[in-house]
PDB file of C-alpha atoms in Angstrom:
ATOM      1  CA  UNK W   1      94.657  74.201 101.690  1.00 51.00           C
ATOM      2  CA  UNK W   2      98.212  73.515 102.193  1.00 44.00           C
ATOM      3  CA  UNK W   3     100.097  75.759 105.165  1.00 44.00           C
ATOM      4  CA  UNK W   4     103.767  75.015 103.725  1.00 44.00           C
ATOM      5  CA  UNK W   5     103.546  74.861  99.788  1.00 46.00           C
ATOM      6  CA  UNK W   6     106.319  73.281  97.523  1.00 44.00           C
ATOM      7  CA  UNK W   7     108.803  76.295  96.636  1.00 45.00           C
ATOM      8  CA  UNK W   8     108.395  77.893  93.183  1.00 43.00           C
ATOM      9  CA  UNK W   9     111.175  77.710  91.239  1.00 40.00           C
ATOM     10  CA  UNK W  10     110.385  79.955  88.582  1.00 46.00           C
ATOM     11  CA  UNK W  11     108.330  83.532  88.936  1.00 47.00           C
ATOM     12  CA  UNK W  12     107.156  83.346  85.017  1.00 44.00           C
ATOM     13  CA  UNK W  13     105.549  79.818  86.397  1.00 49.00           C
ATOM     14  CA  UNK W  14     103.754  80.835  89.370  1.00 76.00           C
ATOM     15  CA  UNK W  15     100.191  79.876  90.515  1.00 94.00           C
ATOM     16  CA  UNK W  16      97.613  82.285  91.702  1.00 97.00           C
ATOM     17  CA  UNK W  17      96.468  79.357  94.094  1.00 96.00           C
ATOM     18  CA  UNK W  18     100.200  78.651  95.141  1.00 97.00           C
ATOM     19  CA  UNK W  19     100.683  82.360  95.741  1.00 98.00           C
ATOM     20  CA  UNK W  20      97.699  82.559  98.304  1.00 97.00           C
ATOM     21  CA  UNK W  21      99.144  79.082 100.063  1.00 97.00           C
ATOM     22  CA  UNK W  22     102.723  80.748 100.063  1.00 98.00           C
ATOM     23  CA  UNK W  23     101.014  83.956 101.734  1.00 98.00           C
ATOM     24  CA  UNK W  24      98.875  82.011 104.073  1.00 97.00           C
ATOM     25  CA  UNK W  25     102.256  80.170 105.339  1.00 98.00           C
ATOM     26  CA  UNK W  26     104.204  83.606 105.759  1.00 98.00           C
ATOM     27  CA  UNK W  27     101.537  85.147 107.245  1.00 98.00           C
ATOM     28  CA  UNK W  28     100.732  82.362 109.777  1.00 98.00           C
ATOM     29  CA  UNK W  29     104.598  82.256 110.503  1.00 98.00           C
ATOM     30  CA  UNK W  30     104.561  86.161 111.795  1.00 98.00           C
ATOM     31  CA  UNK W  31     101.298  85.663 113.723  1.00 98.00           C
ATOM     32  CA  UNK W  32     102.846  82.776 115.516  1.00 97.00           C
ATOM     33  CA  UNK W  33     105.825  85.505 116.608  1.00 96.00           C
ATOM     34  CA  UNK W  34     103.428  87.674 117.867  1.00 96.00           C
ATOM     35  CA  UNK W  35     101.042  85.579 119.504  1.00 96.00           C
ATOM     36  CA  UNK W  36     104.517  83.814 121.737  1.00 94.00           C
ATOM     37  CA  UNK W  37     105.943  87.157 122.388  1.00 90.00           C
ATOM     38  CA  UNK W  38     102.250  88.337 123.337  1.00 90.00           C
ATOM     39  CA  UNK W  39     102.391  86.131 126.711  1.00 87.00           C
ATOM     40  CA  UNK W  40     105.609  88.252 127.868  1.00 85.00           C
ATOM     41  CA  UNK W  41     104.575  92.020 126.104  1.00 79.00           C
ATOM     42  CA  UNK W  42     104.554  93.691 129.824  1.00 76.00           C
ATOM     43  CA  UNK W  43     108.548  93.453 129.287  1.00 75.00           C
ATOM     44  CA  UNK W  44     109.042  95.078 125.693  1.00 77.00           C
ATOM     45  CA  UNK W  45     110.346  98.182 124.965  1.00 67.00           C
ATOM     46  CA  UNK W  46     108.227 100.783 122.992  1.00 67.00           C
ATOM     47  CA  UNK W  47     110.060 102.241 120.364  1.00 72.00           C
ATOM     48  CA  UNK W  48     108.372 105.408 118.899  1.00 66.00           C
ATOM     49  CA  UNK W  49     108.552 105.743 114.837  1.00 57.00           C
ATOM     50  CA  UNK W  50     106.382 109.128 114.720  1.00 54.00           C
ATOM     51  CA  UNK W  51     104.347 110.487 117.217  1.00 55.00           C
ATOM     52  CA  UNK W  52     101.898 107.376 118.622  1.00 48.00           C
ATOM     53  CA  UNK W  53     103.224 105.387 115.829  1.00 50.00           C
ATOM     54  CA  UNK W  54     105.207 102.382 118.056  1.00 51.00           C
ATOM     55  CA  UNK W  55     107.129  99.546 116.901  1.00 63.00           C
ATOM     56  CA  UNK W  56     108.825  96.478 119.700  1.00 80.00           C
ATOM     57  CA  UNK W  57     111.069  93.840 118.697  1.00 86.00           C
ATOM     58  CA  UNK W  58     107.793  91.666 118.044  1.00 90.00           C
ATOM     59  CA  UNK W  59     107.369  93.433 114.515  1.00 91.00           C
ATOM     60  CA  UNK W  60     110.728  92.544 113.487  1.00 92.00           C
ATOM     61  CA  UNK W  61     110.765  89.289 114.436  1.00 93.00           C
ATOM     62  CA  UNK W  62     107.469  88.554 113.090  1.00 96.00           C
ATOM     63  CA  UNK W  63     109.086  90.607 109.987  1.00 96.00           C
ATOM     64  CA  UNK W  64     111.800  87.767 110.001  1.00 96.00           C
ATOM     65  CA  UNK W  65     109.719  85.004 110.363  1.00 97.00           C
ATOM     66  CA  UNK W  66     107.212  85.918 107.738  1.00 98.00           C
ATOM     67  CA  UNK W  67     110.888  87.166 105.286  1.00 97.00           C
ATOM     68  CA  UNK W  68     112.318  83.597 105.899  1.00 98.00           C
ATOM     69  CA  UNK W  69     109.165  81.864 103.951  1.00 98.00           C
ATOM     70  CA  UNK W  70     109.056  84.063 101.705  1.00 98.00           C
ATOM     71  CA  UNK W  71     112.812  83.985 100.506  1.00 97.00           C
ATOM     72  CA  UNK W  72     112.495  79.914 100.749  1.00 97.00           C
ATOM     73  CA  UNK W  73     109.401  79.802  98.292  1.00 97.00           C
ATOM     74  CA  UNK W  74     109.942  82.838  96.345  1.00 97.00           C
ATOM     75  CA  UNK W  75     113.686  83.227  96.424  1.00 96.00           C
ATOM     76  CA  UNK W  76     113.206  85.856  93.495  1.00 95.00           C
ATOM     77  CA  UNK W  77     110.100  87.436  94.337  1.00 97.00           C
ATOM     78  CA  UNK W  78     110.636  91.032  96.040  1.00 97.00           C
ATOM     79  CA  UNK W  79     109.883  92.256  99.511  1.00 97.00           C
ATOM     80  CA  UNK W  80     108.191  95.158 100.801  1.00 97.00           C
ATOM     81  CA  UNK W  81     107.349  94.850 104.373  1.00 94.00           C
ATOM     82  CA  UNK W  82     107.108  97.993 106.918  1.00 84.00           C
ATOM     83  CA  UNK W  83     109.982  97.399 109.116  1.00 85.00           C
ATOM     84  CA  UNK W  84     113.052  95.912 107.124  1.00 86.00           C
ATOM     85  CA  UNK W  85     112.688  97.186 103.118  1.00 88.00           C
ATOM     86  CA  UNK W  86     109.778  99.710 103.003  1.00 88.00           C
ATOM     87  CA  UNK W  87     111.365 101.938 100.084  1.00 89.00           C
ATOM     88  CA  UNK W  88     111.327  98.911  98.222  1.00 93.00           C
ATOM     89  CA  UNK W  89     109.216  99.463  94.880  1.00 89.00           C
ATOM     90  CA  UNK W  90     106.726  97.142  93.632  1.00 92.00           C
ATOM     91  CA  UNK W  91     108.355  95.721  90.151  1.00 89.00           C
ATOM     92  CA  UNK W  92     107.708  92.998  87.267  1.00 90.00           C
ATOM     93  CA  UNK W  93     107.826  89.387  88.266  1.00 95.00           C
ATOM     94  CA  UNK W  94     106.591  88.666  91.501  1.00 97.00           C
ATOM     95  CA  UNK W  95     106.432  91.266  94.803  1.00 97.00           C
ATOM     96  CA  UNK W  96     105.189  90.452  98.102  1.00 98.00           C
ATOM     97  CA  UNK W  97     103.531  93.540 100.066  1.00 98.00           C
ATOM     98  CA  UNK W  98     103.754  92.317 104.070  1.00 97.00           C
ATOM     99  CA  UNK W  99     102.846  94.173 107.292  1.00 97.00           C
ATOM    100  CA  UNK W 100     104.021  92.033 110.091  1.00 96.00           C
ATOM    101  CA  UNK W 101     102.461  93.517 112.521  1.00 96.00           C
ATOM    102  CA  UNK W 102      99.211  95.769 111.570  1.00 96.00           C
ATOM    103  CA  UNK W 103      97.812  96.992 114.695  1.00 94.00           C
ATOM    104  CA  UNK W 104     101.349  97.473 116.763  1.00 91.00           C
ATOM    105  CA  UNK W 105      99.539  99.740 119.619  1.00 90.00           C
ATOM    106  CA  UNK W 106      96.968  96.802 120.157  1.00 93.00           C
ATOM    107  CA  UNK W 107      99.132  94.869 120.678  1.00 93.00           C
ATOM    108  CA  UNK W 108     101.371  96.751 122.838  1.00 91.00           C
ATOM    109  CA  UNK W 109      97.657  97.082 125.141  1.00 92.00           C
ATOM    110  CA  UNK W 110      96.912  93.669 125.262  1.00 93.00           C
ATOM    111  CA  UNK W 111      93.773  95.424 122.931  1.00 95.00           C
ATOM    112  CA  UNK W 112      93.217  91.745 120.727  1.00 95.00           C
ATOM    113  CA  UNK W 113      92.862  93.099 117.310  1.00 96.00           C
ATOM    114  CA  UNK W 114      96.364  92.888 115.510  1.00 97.00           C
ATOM    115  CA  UNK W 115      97.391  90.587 112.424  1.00 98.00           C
ATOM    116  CA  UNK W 116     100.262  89.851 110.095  1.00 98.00           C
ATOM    117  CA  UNK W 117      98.954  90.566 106.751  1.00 98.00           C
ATOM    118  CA  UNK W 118     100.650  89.274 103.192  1.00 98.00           C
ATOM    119  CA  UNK W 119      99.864  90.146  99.681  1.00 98.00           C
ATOM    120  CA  UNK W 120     101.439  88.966  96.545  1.00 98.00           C
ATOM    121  CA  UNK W 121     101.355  91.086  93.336  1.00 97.00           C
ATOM    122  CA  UNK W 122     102.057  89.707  90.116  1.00 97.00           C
ATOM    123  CA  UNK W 123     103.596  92.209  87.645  1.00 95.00           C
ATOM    124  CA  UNK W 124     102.370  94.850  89.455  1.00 95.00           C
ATOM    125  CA  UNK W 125      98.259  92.954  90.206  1.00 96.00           C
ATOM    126  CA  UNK W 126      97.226  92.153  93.066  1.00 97.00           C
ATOM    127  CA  UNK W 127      97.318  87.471  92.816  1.00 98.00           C
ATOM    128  CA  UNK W 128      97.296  86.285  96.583  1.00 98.00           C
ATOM    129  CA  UNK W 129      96.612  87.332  99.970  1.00 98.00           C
ATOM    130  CA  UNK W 130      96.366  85.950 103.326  1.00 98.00           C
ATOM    131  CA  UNK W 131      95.465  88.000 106.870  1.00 98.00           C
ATOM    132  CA  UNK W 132      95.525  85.764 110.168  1.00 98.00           C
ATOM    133  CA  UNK W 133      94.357  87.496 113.506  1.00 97.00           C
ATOM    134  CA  UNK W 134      97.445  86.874 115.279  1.00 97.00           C
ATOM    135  CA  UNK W 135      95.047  87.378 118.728  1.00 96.00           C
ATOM    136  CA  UNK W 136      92.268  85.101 117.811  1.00 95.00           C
ATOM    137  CA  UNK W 137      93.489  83.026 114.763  1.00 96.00           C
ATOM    138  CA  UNK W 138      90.782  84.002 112.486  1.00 96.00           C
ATOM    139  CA  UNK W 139      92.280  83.708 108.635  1.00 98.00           C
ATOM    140  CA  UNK W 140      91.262  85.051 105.475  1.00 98.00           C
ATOM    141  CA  UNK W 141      92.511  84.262 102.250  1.00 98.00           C
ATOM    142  CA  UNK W 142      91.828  85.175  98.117  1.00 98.00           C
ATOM    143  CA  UNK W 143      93.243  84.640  95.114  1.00 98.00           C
ATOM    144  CA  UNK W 144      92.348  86.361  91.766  1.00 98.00           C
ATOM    145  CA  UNK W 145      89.405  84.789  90.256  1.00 97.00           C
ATOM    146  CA  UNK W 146      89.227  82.394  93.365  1.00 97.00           C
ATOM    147  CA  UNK W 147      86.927  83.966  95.490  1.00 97.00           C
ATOM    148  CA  UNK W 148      87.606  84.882  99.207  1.00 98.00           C
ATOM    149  CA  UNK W 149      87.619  82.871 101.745  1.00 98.00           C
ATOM    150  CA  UNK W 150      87.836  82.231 105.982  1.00 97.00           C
ATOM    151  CA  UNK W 151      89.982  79.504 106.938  1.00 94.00           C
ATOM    152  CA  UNK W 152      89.123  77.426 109.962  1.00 87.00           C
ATOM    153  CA  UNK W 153      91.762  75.834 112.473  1.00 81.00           C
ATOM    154  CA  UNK W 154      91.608  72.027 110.261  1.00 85.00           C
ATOM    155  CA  UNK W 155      92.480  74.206 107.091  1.00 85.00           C
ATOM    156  CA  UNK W 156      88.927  73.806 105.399  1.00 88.00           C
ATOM    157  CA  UNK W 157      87.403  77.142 103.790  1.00 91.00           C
ATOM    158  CA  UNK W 158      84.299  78.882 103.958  1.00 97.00           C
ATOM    159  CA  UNK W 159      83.292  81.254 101.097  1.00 98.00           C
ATOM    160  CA  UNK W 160      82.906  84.754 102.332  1.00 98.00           C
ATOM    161  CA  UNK W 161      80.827  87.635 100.818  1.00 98.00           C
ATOM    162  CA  UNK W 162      80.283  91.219 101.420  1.00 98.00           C
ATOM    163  CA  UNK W 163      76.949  92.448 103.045  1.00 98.00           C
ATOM    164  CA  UNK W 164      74.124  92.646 100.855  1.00 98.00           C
ATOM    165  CA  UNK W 165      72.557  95.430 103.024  1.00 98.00           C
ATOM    166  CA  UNK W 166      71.281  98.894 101.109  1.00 98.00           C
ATOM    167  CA  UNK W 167      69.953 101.354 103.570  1.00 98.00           C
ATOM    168  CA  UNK W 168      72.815 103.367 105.305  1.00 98.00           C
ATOM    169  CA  UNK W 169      70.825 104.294 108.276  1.00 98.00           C
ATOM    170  CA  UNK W 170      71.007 100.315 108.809  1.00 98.00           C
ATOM    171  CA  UNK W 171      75.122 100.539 107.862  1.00 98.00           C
ATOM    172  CA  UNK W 172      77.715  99.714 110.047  1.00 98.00           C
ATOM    173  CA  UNK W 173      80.645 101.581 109.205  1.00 98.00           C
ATOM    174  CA  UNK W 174      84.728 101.425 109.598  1.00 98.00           C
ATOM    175  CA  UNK W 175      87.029 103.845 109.296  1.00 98.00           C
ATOM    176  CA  UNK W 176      90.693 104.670 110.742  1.00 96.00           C
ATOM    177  CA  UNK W 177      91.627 108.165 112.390  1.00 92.00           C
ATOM    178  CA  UNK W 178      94.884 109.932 110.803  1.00 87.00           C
ATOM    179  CA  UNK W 179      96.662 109.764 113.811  1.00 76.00           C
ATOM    180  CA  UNK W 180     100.274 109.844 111.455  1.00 76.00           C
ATOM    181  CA  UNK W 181      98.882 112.676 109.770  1.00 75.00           C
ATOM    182  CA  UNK W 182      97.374 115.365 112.044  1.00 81.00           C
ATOM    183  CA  UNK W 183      96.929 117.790 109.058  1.00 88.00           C
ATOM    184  CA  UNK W 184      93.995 115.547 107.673  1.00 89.00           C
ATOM    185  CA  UNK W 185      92.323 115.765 111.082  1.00 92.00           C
ATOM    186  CA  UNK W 186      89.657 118.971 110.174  1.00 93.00           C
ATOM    187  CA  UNK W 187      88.902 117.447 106.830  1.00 95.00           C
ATOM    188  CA  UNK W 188      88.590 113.574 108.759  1.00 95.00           C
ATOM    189  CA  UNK W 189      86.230 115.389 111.220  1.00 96.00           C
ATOM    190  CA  UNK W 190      83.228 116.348 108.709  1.00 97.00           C
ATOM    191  CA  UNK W 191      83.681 113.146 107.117  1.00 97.00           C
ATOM    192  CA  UNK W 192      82.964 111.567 110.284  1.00 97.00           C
ATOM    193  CA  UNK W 193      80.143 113.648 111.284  1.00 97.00           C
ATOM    194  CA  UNK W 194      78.847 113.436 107.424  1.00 97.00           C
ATOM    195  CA  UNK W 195      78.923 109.707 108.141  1.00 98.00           C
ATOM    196  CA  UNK W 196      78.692 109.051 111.409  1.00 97.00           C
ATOM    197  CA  UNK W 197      74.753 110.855 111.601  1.00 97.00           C
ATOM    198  CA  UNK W 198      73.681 108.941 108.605  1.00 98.00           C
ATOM    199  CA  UNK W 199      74.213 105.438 109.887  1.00 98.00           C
ATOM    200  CA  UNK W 200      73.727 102.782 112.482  1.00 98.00           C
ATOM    201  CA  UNK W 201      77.058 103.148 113.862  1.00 97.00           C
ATOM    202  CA  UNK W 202      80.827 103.489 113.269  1.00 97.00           C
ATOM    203  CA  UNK W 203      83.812 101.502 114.704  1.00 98.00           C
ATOM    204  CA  UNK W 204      87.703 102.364 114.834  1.00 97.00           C
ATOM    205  CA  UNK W 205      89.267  98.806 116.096  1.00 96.00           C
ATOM    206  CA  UNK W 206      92.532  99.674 114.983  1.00 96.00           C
ATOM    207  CA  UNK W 207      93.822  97.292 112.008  1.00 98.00           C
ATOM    208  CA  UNK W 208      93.207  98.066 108.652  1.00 98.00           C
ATOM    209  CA  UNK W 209      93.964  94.942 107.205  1.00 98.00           C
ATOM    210  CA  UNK W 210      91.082  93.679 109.405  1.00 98.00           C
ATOM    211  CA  UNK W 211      89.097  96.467 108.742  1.00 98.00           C
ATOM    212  CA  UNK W 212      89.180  95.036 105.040  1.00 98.00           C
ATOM    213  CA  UNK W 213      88.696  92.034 106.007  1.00 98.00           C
ATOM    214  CA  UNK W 214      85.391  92.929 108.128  1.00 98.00           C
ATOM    215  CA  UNK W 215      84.184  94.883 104.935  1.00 98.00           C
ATOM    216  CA  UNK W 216      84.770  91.161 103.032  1.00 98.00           C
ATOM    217  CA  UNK W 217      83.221  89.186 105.331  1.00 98.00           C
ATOM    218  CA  UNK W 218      80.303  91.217 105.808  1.00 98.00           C
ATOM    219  CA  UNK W 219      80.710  92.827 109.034  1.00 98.00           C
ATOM    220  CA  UNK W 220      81.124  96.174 107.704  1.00 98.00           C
ATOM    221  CA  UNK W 221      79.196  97.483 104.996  1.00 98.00           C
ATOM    222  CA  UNK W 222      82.208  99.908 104.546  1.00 98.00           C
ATOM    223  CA  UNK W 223      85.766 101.333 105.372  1.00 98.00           C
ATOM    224  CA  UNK W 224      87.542 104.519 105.109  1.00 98.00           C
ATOM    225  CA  UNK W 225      90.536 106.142 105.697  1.00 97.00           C
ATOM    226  CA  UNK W 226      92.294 109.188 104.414  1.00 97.00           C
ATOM    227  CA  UNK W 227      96.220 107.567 103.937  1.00 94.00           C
ATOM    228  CA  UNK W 228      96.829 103.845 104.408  1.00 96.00           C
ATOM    229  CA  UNK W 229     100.229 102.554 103.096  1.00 95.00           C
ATOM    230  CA  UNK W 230     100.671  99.499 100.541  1.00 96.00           C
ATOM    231  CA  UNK W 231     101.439  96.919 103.573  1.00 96.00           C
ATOM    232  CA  UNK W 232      98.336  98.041 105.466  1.00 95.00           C
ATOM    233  CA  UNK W 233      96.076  97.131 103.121  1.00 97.00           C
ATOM    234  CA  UNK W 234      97.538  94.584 100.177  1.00 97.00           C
ATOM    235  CA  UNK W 235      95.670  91.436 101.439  1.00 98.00           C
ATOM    236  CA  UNK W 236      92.742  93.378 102.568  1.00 98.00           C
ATOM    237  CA  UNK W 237      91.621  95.038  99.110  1.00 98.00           C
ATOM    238  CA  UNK W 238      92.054  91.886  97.109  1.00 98.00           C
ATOM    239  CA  UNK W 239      90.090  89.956  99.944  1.00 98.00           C
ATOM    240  CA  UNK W 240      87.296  92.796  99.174  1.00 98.00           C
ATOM    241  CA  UNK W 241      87.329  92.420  95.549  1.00 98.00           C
ATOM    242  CA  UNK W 242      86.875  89.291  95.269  1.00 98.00           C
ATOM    243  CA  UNK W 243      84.151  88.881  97.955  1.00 98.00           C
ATOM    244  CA  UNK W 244      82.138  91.122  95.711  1.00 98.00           C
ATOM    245  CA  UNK W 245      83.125  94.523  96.929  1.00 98.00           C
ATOM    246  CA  UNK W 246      84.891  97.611  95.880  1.00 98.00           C
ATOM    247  CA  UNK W 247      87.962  99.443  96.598  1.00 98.00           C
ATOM    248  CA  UNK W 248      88.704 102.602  95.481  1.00 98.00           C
ATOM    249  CA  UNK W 249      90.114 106.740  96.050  1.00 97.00           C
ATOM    250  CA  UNK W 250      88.128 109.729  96.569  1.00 96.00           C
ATOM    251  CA  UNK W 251      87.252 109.661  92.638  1.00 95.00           C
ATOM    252  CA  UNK W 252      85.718 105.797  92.592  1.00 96.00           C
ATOM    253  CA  UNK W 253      88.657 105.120  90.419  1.00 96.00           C
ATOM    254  CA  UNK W 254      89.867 101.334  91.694  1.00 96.00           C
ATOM    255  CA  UNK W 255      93.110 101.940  93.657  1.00 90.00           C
ATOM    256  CA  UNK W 256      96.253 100.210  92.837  1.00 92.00           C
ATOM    257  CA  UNK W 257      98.601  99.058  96.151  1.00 94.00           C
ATOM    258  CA  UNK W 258     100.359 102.461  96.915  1.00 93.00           C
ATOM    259  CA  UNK W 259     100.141 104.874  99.591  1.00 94.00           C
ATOM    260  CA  UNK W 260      96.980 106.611  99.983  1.00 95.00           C
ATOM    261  CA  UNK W 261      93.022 106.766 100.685  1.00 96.00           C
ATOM    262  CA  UNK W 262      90.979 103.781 101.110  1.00 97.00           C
ATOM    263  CA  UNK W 263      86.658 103.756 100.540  1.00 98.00           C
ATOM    264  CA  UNK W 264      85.665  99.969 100.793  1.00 98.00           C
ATOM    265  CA  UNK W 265      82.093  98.664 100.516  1.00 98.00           C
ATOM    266  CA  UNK W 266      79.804  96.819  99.427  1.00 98.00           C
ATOM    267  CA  UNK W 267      78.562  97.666  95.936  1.00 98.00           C
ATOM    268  CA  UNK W 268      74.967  99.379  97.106  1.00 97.00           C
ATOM    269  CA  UNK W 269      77.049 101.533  99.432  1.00 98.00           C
ATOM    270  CA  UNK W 270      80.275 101.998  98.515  1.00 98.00           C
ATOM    271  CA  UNK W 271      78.436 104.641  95.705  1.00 98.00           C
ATOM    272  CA  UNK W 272      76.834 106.446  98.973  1.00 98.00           C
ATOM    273  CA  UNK W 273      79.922 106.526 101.194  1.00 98.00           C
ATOM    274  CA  UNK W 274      81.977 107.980  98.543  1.00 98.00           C
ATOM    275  CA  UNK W 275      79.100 110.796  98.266  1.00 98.00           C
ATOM    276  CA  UNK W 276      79.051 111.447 102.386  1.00 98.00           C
ATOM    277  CA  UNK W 277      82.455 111.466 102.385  1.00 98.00           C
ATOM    278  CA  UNK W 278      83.040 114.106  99.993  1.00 96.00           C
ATOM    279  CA  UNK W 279      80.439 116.444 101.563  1.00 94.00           C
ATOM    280  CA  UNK W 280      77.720 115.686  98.642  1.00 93.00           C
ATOM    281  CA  UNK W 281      74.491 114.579 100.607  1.00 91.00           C
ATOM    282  CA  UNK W 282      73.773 118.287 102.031  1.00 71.00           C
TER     283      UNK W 282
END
């Protein structure tokens, strides 16, 4: 698998297998930002977006890094990344969906779960996606129809699949509190006790694109959270899909990339978490 694909010269031409290279390259680009800038964090300056919602000068130049690819192989593809254009719109043609930094307040910590995340939407469907672990290096790619994959330091792939296990009282669960939205916090609550008693544990690490990717890989056999936005979790629900999962809303209707819930799983309990989360298993 090629880090630094040939550029793309025309959108209408574009390879789903190029795509994920081109994402793996941007996406590897930000993480190296953040993973420099990580030995000298102590000295950065916490900017505050929201309440407990941070940002440093590490997103945006991971943000740059990860742009500067992106413009160089797909110099007509759109970009909607958190920092620099997040009102941009996902349109026809070619539109690449980037978080630069998912997992800021990690980071900020020294707390080793953050990662630049990268997904590439073709006419509006998800194509390519690539998520590196910008504290450990750990790298996960798909591409529609290609299967999803982890991608060791020499660049060879491993197939990846979703967990296979059935009984939720032997599920290990992820989920992500609604810290940017404190109104969702009594409904969050009974979905975390609903779950939370029915299972063999629950984790909140702090990442949703890693979440997803834990739910893909098998670590997880599911993910929830009440309002994600489209750079959170791009990468992660096409690495789901096509590891043999699901990813959908409250309704089990599949979710496009927007703002919004999340339910990921595997597909014996994705149908279950969907029911515990919306207060059906008395």
């Amino acid at each position: 698998m090629q880090a630094k694909p040939n550029p793309t010269s025309s959108i209408s031409a574009a390879d789903p297998r190029q795509l994920r290279d081109i994402a793996l390259a941007a996406a590897r680009a930000g993480a190296a930002v953040i993973a420099e800038r990580a030995r000298d964090r102590a000295s950065l300056t916490w900017e505050e977006k929201s309440p407990a919602d941070f940002v440093s000068v590490v997103d945006r130049a991971a943000e740059a890094a990860l742009a500067e690819i992106i413009a160089t192989q797909l110099p007509d593809a759109t970009l909607l990344a958190e920092e620099g254009t997040p009102d941009a719109s996902i349109t026809r043609g070619i539109t690449v969906v980037a978080d630069p930094l998912d997992g800021t307040t990690n980071f900020l910590h020294g707390f080793p779960w953050y990662a630049t995340s990268v997904g590439v939407l073709v006419d509006g469907i998800l194509t390519a996606g690539a998520v590196v672990n910008a504290a450990t290096g750990e790298t996960f790619v798909a591409h529609a129809g290609g299967g999803a994959h982890r991608v060791a330091a020499d660049n060879s792939t491993s197939a990846i699949h979703v967990s296979s296990i059935r009984e939720p009282l032997r599920a290990l669960i992820g989920t992500g509190f609604p810290f940017r939205h404190a109104h969702h916090l009594p409904r969050y609550q009974a979905q975390f006790a609903a779950v939370a008693t029915r299972t063999a544990g629950m984790r909140r690490a702090g990442s949703a694109a890693l979440d997803l990717c834990d739910v893909a890989c098998g670590r997880f056999e599911g993910f929830w959270e009440i309002e994600l936005a489209p750079w959170d979790v791009a990468a992660g629900v096409l690495l789901v899909r096509e590891a043999g999962g699901l990813v959908t809303d409250w309704e089990g209707v599949d979710v496009p990339v927007q703002h919004g819930p999340i339910i990921a799983g595997n597909p014996h309990l994705h149908p279950w978490l969907l029911d515990a989360l919306a207060g059906r298993l008395g």
